[in-house]
Coordinates of C-alpha atoms (C1' of nucleotides) in Angstrom, one line a residue:
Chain A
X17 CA 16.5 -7.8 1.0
X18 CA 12.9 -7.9 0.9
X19 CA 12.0 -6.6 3.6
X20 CA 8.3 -6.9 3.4
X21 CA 6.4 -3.7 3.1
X22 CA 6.4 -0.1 5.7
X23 CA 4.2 -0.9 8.1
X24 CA 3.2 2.5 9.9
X25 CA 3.9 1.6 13.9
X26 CA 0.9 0.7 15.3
X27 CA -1.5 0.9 12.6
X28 CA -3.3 -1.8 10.9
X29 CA -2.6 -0.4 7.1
X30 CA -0.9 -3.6 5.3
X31 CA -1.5 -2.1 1.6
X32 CA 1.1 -3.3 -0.1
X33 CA 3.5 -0.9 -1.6
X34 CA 2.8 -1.8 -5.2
X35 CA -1.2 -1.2 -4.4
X36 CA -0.5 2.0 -2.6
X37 CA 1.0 3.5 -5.5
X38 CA -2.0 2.2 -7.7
X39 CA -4.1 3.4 -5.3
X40 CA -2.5 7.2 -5.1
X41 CA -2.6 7.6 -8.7
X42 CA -5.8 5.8 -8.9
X43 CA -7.1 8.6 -7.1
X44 CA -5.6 11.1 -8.8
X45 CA -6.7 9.9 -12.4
X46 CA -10.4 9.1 -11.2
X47 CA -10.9 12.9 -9.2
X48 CA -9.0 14.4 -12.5
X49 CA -6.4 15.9 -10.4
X50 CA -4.2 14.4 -13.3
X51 CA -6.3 14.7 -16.6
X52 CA -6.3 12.7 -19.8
X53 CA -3.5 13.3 -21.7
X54 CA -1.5 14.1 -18.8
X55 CA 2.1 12.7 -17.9
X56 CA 2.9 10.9 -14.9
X57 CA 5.9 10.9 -13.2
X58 CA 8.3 8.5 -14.2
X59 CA 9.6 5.3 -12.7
X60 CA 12.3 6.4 -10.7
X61 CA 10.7 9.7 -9.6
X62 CA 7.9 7.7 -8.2
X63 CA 10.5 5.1 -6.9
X64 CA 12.0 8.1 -4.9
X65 CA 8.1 9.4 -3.6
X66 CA 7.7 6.1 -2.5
X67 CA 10.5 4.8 -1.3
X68 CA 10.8 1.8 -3.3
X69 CA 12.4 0.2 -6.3
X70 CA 12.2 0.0 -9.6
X71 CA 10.4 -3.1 -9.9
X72 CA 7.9 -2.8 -7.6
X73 CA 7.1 0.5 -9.1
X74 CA 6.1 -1.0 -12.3
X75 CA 3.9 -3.3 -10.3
X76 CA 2.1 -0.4 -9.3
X77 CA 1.7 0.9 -13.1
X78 CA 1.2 -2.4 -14.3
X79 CA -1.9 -2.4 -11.9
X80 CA -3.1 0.9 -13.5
X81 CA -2.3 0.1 -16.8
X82 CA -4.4 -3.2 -16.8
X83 CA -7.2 -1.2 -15.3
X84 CA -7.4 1.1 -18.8
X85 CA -6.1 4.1 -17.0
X86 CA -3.0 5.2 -18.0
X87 CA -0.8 4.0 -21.1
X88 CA 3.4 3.6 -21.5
X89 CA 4.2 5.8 -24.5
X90 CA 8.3 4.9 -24.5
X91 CA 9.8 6.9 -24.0
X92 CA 8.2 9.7 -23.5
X93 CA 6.9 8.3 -19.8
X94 CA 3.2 7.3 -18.7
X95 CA 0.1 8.7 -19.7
X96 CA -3.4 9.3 -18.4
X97 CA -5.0 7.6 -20.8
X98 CA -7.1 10.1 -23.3
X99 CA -10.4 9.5 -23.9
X100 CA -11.2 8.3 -27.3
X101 CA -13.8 9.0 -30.1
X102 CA -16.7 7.5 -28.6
X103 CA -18.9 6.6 -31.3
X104 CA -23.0 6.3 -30.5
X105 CA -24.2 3.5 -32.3
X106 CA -27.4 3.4 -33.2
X107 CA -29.8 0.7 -33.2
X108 CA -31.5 0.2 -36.5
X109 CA -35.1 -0.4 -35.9
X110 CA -35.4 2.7 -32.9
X111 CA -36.5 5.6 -34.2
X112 CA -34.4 9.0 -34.1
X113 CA -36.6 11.4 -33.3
X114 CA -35.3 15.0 -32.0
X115 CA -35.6 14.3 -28.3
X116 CA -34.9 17.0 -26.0
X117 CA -32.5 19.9 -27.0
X118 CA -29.7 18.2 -24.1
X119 CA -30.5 14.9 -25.7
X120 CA -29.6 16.1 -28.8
X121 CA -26.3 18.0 -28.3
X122 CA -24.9 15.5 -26.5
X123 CA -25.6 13.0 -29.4
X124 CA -24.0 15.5 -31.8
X125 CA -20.8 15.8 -29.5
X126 CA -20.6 12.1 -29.8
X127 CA -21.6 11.2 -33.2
X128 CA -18.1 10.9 -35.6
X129 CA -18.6 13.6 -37.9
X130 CA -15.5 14.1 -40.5
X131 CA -13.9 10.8 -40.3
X132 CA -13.1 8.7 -42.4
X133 CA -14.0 5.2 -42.5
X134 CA -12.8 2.5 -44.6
X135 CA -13.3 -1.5 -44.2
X136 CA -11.4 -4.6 -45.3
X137 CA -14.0 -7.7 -46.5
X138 CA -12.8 -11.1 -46.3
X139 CA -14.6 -14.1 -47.0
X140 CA -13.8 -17.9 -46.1
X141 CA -15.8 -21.2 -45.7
X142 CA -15.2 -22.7 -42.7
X143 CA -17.0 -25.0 -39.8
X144 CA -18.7 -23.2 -38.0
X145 CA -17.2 -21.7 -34.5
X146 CA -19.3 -23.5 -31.6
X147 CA -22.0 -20.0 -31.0
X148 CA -22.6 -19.9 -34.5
X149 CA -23.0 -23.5 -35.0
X150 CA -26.0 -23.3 -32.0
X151 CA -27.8 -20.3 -33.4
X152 CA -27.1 -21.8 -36.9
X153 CA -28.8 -24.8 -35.5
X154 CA -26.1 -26.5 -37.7
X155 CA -24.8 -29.8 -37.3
X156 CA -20.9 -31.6 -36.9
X157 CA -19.5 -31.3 -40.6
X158 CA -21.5 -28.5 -41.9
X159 CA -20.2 -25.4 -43.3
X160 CA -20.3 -21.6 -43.1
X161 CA -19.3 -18.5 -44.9
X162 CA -17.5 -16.3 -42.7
X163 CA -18.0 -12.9 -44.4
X164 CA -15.4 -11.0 -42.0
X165 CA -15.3 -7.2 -41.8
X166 CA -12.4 -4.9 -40.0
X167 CA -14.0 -1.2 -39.9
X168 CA -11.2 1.3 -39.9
X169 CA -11.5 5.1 -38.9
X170 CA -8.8 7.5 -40.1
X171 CA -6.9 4.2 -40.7
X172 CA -7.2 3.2 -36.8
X173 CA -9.1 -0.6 -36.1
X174 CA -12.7 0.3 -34.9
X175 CA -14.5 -3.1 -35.2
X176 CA -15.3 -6.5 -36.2
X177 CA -18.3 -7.5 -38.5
X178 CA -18.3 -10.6 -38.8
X179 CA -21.6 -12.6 -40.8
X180 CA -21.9 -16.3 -40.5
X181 CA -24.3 -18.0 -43.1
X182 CA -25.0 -21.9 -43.9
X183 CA -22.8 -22.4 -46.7
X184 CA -25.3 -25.1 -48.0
X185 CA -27.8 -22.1 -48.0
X186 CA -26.1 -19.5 -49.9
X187 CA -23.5 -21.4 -52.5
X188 CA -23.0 -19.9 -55.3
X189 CA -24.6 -16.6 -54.5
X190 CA -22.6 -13.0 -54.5
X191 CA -22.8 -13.1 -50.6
X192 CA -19.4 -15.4 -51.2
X193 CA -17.7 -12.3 -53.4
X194 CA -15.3 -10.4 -51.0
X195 CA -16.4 -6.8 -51.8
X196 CA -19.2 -4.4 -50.5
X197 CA -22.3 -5.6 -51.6
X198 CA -24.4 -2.4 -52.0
X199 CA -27.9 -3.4 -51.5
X200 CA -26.7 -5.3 -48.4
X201 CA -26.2 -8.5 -47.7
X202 CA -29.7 -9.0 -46.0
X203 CA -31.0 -8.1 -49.5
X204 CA -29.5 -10.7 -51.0
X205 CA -30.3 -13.4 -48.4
X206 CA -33.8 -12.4 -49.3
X207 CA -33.5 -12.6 -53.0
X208 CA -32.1 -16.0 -52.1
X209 CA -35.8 -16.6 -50.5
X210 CA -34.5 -15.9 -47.0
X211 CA -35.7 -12.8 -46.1
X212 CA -35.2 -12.2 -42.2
X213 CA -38.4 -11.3 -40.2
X214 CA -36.9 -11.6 -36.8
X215 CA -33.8 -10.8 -34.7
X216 CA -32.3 -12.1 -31.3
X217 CA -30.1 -9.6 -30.4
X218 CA -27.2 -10.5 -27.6
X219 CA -24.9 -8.2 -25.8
X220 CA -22.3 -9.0 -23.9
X221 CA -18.7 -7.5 -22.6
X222 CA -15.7 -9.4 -22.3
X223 CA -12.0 -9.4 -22.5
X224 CA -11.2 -9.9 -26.2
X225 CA -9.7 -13.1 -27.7
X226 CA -6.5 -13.3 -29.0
X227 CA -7.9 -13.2 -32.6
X228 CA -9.6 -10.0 -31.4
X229 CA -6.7 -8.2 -30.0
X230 CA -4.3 -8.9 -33.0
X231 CA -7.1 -7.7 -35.8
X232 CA -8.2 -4.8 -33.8
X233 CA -5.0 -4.3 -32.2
X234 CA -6.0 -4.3 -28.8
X235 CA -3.8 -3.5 -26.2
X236 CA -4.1 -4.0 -21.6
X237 CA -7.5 -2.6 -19.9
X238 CA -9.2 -2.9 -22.9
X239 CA -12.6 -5.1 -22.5
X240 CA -14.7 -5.4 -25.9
X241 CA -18.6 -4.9 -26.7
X242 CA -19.7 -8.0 -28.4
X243 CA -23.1 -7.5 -29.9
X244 CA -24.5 -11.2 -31.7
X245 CA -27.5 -11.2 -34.1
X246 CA -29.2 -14.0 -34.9
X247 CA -32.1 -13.3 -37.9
X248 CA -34.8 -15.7 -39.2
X249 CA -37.1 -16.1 -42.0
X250 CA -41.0 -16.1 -41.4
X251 CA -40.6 -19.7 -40.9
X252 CA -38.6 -19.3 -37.7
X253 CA -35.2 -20.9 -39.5
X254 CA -32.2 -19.1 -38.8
X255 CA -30.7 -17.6 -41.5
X256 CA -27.5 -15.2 -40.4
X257 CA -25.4 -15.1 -37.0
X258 CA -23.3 -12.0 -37.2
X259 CA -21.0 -10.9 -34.4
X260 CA -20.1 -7.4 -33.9
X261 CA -17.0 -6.7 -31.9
X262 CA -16.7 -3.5 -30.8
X263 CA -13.9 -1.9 -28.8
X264 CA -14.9 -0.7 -25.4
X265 CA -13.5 2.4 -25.1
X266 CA -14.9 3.7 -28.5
X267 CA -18.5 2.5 -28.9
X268 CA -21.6 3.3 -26.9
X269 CA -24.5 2.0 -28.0
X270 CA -27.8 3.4 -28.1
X271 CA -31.2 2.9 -28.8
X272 CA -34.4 4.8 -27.7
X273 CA -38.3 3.3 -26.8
X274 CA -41.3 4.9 -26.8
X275 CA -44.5 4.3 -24.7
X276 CA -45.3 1.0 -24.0
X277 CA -42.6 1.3 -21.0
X278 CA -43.3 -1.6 -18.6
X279 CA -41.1 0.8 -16.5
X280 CA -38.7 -1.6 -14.9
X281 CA -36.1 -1.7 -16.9
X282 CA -34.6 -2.3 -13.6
Chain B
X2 CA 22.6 -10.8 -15.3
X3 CA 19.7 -9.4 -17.8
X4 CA 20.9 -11.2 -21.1
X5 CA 17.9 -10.4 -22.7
X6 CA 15.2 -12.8 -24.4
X7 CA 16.6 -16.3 -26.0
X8 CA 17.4 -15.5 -30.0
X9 CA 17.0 -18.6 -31.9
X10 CA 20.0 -18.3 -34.0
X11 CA 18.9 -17.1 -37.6
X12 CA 15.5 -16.7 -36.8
X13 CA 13.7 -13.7 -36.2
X14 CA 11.7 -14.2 -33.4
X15 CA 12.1 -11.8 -30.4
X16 CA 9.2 -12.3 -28.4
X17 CA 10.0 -11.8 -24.7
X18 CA 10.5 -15.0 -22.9
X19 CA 7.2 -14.1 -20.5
X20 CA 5.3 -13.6 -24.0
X21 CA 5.8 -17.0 -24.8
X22 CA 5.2 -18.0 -22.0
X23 CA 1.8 -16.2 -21.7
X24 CA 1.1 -17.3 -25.3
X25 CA 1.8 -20.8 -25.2
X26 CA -1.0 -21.2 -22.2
X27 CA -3.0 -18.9 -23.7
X28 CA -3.3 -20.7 -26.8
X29 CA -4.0 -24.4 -24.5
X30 CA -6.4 -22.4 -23.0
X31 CA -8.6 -21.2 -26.1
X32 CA -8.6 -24.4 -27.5
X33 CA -9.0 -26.0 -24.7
X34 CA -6.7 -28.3 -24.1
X35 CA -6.8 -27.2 -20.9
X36 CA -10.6 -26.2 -19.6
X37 CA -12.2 -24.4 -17.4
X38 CA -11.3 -25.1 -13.9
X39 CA -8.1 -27.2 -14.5
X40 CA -4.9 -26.3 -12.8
X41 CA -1.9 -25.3 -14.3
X42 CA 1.9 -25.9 -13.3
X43 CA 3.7 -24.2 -10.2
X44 CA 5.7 -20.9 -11.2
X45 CA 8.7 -23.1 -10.1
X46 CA 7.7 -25.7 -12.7
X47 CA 6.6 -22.9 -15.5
X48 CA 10.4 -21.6 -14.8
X49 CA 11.7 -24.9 -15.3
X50 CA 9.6 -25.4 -18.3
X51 CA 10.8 -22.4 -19.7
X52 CA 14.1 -21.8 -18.3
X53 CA 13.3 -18.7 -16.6
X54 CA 13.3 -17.5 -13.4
X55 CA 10.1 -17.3 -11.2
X56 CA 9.9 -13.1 -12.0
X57 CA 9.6 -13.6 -15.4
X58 CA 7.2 -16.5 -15.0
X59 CA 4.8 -13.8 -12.9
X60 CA 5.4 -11.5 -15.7
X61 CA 3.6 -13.8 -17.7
X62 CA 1.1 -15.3 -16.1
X63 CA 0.3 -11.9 -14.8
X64 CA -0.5 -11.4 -18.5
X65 CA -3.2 -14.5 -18.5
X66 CA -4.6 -12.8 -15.4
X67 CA -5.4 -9.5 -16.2
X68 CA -7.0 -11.1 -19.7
X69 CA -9.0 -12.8 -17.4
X70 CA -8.1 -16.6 -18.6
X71 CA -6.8 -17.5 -15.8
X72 CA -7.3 -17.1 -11.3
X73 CA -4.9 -17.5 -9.2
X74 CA -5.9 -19.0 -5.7
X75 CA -3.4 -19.1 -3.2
X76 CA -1.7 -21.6 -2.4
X77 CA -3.3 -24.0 -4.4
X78 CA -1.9 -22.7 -7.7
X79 CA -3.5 -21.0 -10.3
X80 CA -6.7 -22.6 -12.3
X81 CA -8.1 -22.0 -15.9
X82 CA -11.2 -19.5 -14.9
X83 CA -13.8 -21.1 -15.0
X84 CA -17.2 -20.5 -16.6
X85 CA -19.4 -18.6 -14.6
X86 CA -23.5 -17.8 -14.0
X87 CA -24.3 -16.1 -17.3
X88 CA -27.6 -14.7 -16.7
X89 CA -29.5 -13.7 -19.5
X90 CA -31.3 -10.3 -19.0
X91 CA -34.5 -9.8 -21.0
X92 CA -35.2 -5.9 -21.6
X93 CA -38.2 -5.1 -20.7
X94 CA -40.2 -3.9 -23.8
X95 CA -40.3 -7.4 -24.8
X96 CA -40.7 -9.5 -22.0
X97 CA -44.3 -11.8 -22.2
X98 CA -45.8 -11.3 -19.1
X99 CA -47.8 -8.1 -18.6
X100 CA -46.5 -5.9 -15.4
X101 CA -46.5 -7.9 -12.9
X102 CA -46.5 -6.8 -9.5
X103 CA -43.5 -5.0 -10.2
X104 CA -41.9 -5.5 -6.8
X105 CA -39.1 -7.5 -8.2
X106 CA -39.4 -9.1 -11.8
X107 CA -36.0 -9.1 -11.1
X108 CA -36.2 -11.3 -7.9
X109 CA -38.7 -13.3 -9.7
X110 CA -36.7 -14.6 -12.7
X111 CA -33.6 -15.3 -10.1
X112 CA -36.0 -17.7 -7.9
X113 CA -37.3 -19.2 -10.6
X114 CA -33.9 -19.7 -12.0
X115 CA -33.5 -21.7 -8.5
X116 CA -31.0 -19.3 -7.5
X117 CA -31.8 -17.1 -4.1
X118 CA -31.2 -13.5 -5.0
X119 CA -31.5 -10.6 -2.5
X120 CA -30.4 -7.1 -2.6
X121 CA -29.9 -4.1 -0.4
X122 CA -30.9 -0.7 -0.9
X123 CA -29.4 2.3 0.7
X124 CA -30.6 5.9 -0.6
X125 CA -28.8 9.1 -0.7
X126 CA -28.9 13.2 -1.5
X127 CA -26.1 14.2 -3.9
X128 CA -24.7 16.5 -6.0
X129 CA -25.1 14.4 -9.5
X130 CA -22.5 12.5 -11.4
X131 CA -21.5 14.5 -14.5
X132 CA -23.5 12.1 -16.8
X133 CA -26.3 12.0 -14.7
X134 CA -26.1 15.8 -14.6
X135 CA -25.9 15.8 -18.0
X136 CA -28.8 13.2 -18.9
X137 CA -31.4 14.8 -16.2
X138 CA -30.7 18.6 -17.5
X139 CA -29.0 19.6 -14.1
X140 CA -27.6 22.7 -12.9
X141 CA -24.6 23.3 -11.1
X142 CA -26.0 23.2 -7.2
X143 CA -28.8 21.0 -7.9
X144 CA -29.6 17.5 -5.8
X145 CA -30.3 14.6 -7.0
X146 CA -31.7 11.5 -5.1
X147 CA -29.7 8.8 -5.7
X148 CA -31.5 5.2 -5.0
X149 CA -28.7 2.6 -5.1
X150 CA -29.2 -1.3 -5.0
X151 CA -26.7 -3.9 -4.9
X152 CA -28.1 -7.5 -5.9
X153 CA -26.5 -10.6 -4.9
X154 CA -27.0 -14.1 -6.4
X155 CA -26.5 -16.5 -3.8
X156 CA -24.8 -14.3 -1.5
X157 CA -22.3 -13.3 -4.8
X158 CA -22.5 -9.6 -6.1
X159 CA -23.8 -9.3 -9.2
X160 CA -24.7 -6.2 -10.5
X161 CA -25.2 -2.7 -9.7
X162 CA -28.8 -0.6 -9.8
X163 CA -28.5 3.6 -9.1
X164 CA -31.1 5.6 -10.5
X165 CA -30.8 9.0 -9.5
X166 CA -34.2 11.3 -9.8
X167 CA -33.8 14.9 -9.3
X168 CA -34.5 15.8 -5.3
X169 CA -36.5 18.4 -6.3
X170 CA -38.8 16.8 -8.1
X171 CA -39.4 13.8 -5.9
X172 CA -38.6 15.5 -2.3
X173 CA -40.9 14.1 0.8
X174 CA -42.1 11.1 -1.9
X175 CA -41.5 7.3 -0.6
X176 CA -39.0 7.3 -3.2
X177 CA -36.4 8.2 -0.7
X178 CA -37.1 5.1 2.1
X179 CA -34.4 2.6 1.4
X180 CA -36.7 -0.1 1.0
X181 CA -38.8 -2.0 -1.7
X182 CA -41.4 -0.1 -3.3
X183 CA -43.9 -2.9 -4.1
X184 CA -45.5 -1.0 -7.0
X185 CA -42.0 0.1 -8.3
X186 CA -40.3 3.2 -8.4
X187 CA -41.7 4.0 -11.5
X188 CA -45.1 3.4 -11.0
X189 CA -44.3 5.9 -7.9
X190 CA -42.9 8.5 -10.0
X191 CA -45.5 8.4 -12.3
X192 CA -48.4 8.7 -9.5
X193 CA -46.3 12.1 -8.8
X194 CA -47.2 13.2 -12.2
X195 CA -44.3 12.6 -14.2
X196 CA -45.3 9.0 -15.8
X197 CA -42.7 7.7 -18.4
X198 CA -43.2 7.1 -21.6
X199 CA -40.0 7.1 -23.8
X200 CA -36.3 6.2 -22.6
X201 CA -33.1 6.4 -24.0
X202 CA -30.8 3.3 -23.6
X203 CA -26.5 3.7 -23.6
X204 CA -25.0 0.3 -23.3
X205 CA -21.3 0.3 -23.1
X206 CA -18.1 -1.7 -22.3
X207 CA -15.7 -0.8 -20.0
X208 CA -13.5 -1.9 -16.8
X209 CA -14.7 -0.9 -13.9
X210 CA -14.0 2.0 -11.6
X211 CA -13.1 1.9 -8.4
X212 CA -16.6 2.3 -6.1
X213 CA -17.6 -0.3 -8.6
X214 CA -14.6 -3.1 -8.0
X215 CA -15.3 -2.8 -4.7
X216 CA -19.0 -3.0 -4.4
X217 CA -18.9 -5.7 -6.9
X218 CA -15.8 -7.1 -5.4
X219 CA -14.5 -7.1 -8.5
X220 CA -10.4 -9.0 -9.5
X221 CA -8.6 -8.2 -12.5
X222 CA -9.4 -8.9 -16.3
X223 CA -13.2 -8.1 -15.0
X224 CA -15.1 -5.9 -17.1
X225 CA -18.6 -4.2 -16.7
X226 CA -21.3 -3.9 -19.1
X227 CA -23.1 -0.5 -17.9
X228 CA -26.3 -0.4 -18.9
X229 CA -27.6 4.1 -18.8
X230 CA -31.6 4.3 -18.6
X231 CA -32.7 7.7 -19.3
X232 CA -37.1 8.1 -18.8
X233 CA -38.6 10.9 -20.0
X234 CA -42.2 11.9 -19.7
X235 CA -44.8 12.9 -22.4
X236 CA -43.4 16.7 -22.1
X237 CA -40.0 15.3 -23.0
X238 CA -38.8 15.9 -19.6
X239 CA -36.0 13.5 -18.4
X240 CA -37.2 12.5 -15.2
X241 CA -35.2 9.6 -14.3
X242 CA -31.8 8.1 -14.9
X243 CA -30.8 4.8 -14.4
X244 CA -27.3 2.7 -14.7
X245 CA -26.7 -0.2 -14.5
X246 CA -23.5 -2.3 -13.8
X247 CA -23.4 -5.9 -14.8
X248 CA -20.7 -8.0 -14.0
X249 CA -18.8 -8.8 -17.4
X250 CA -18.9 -12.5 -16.8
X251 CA -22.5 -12.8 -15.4
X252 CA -24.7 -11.3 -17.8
X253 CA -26.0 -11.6 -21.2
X254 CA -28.1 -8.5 -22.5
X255 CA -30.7 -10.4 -24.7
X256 CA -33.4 -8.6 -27.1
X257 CA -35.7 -9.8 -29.9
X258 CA -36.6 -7.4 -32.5
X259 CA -39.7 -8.8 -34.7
X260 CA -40.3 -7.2 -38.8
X261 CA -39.9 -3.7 -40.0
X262 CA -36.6 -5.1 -40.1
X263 CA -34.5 -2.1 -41.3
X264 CA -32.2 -4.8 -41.7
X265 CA -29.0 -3.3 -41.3
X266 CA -28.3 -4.0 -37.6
X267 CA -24.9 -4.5 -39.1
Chain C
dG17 C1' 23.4 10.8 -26.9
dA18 C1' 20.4 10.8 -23.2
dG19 C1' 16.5 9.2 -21.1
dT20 C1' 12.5 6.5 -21.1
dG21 C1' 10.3 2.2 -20.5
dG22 C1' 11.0 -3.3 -21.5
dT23 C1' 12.9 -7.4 -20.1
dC24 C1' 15.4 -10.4 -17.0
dT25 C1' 18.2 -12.4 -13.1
dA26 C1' 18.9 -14.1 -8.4
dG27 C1' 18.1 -13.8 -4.5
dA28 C1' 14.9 -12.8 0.1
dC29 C1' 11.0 -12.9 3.5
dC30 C1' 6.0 -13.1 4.2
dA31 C1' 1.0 -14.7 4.3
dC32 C1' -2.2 -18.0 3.8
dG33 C1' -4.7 -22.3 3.8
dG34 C1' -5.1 -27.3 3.1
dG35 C1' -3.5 -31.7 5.0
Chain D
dC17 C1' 3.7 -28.1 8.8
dC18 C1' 4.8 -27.1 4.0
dG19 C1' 4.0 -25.5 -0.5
dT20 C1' 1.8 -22.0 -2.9
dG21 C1' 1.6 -17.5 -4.6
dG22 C1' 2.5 -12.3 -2.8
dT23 C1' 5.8 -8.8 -2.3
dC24 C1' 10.3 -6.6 -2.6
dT25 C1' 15.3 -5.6 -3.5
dA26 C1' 19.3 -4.5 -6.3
dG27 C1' 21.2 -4.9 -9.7
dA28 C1' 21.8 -5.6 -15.4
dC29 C1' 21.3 -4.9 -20.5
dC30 C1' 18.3 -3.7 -24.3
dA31 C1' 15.3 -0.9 -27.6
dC32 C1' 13.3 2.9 -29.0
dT33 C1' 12.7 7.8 -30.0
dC34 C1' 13.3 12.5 -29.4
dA35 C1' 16.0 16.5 -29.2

DNA sequence: GAGTGGTCTAGACCACGGG
DNA sequence: CCGTGGTCTAGACCACTCA
């Protein structure tokens, strides 16, 4: 029939139907009237609290769902979503001093203490993808290595580690065997006479790719952390690009600096 | 009628119609067949293309939306999203210039940029956020100040700036006037004895809540880097917290890290 | 088997903005 | 004005999983 949405007599709400159920449950969710973990109604109760079909119901959800907040689990109804192992990541060169007794708790709480991790290495030799290609400073018909990582915890995706290196450079060394290479790859680049004396670091978020969201099985509401290094030798030349994909909702990153402090770090 | 998805005879594809639908675009999308800013076809036209009715064709394209591929805007059609500002955002510690008048680095780098920035400030008394709680070492019943700024880039939102100090500590400083402090907030804190020298940065992924998609005026398929700055003083006394929310699409953390190299940034 | 969400159809009327 | 997407209805059949 379509009869457009309830318009209150008088008033000037015009929230669709669809957006008010986002909104109530929204609400609900965020004020943690409904916790993680918890059940939601299902569609046709909430049809019958708000009057309205089927379909537009699952507008509603869709909404939420899209937004990272709740998650179908057929057919056992909707979820809150729960909040996941969020691992703190971090940063190599910052020291980890024992800060503050608060400080250090909560980095306990949210360091993964017995999981287990595992990885899958893959290599291939490819042209570079157009990022690496720039930091590379490579040029149209030039190679890579693609040493590509998938880091597993208790068998669940965690992230992507993937290390992009001139293939010119680096022919014929072990950084083209597929396995763990324990003295680390870095180590190797600088027995090759490349040792790395500088790093741009980039971070950015985004939704993920649809590469991304099939190796880390990704599903809706679910942006990733993508963290790009690019090192070089002493002599400025870029040696490595690796790109670190991280999903949102289980990574924090952290890193710590001492005096010096400029202050604004806006 | 509902007769399900279109079974090739003998093959085992089942992908949902609206799937297909959403990955065939996708895939002209990443490779760019179609680019940034190009239109795609009508719903009626995707339906015909597909042989599917115009629900189905929403279903998909609602898919492209919410990965953030594609905008709708109404009632031109919808349009491959296009590439936006990406601001790259030194951190501090390693910027060149010395302190300059600290006022508004960040207002600097934006006029040079030949962008006009601008921001407004607005201050309140609260009971703490949980993680500010939790990174200031608050009790339950304790105020904090919180200093909020939202910055615009040519009269577009673009990222978030709270820091919330405890009110006790700063109560009846200039900290709490909703304007500019030309010497920066820091600089003021510190002139009230509790000068920073060490700060913990959290850097995370996530979509945004929803006091964030509205004061960032934020659609779907949006996510937000947040960006947690915790100071502490020489005493190891957290003193300020500040968080930061950058627009997904807008911002580019950048960071240079020179020897000591521990290498492993992974 | 029963109940959940997943997919799809075939309509309808509305709101908005560019020509 | 007209075409676009935005919202909504009222059905239908399917797939999965848990009790």
């Amino acid at each position: 029939m379509g009869r457009g949405r309830e318009r209150l007599v008088g008033m000037a709400s015009a929230r669709a139907m669809y957006h008010q159920l986002a909104d109530t449950y929204r609400a609900k969710i965020v004020t943690e009237e409904l916790k993680p973990g918890d059940r939601l109604p299902t569609e046709q109760e909430l049809g019958e609290e708000f009057n309205i079909t089927r379909g537009t119901v699952r507008d509603g959800l869709k909404v939420l769902v899209n937004e990272g907040l709740i998650v179908p689990a057929r057919p056992r109804g909707y979820f809150v979503r729960p909040h996941e192992l969020s691992y703190v990541r971090p940063q190599a060169e910052w020291r980890k001093q024992p800060a503050s007794p608060e400080m250090d708790r909560w980095m306990e709480d949210q360091t993964v203490l017995g999981r287990t991790p595992s990885q899958h290495i893959s290599v291939e030799i490819i042209p570079p993808p157009a990022k690496v290609a720039e930091r590379l400073g490579l040029n149209e018909g030039d190679l890579v290595v693609a040493r590509r990582r998938i880091r597993y915890i208790d068998d669940e995706p965690f992230n992507l580690n993937d290390s992009f290196y001139s293939y010119d450079l680096i022919k014929g060394s072990e950084i083209l065997n597929p396995t763990d290479i324990p003295r680390g790859t870095n180590q190797a680049l600088a027995d090759l006479g490349y040792e790395q004396v500088r790093a741009i670091d980039e971070v950015e978020a985004r939704m993920p790719l649809p590469d991304e969201v099939n190796r880390l099985q990704l599903g809706p509401g679910n942006p990733v952390l993508v963290h790009r290094v690019t090192g070089f030798t002493i002599d400025d030349k870029p040696v490595r690009c690796t790109v670190n994909v991280l999903i949102g909702s289980k990574h924090v990153m952290l890193f710590e600096r001492s005096k010096a402090v400029g202050g604004s770090v806006s």
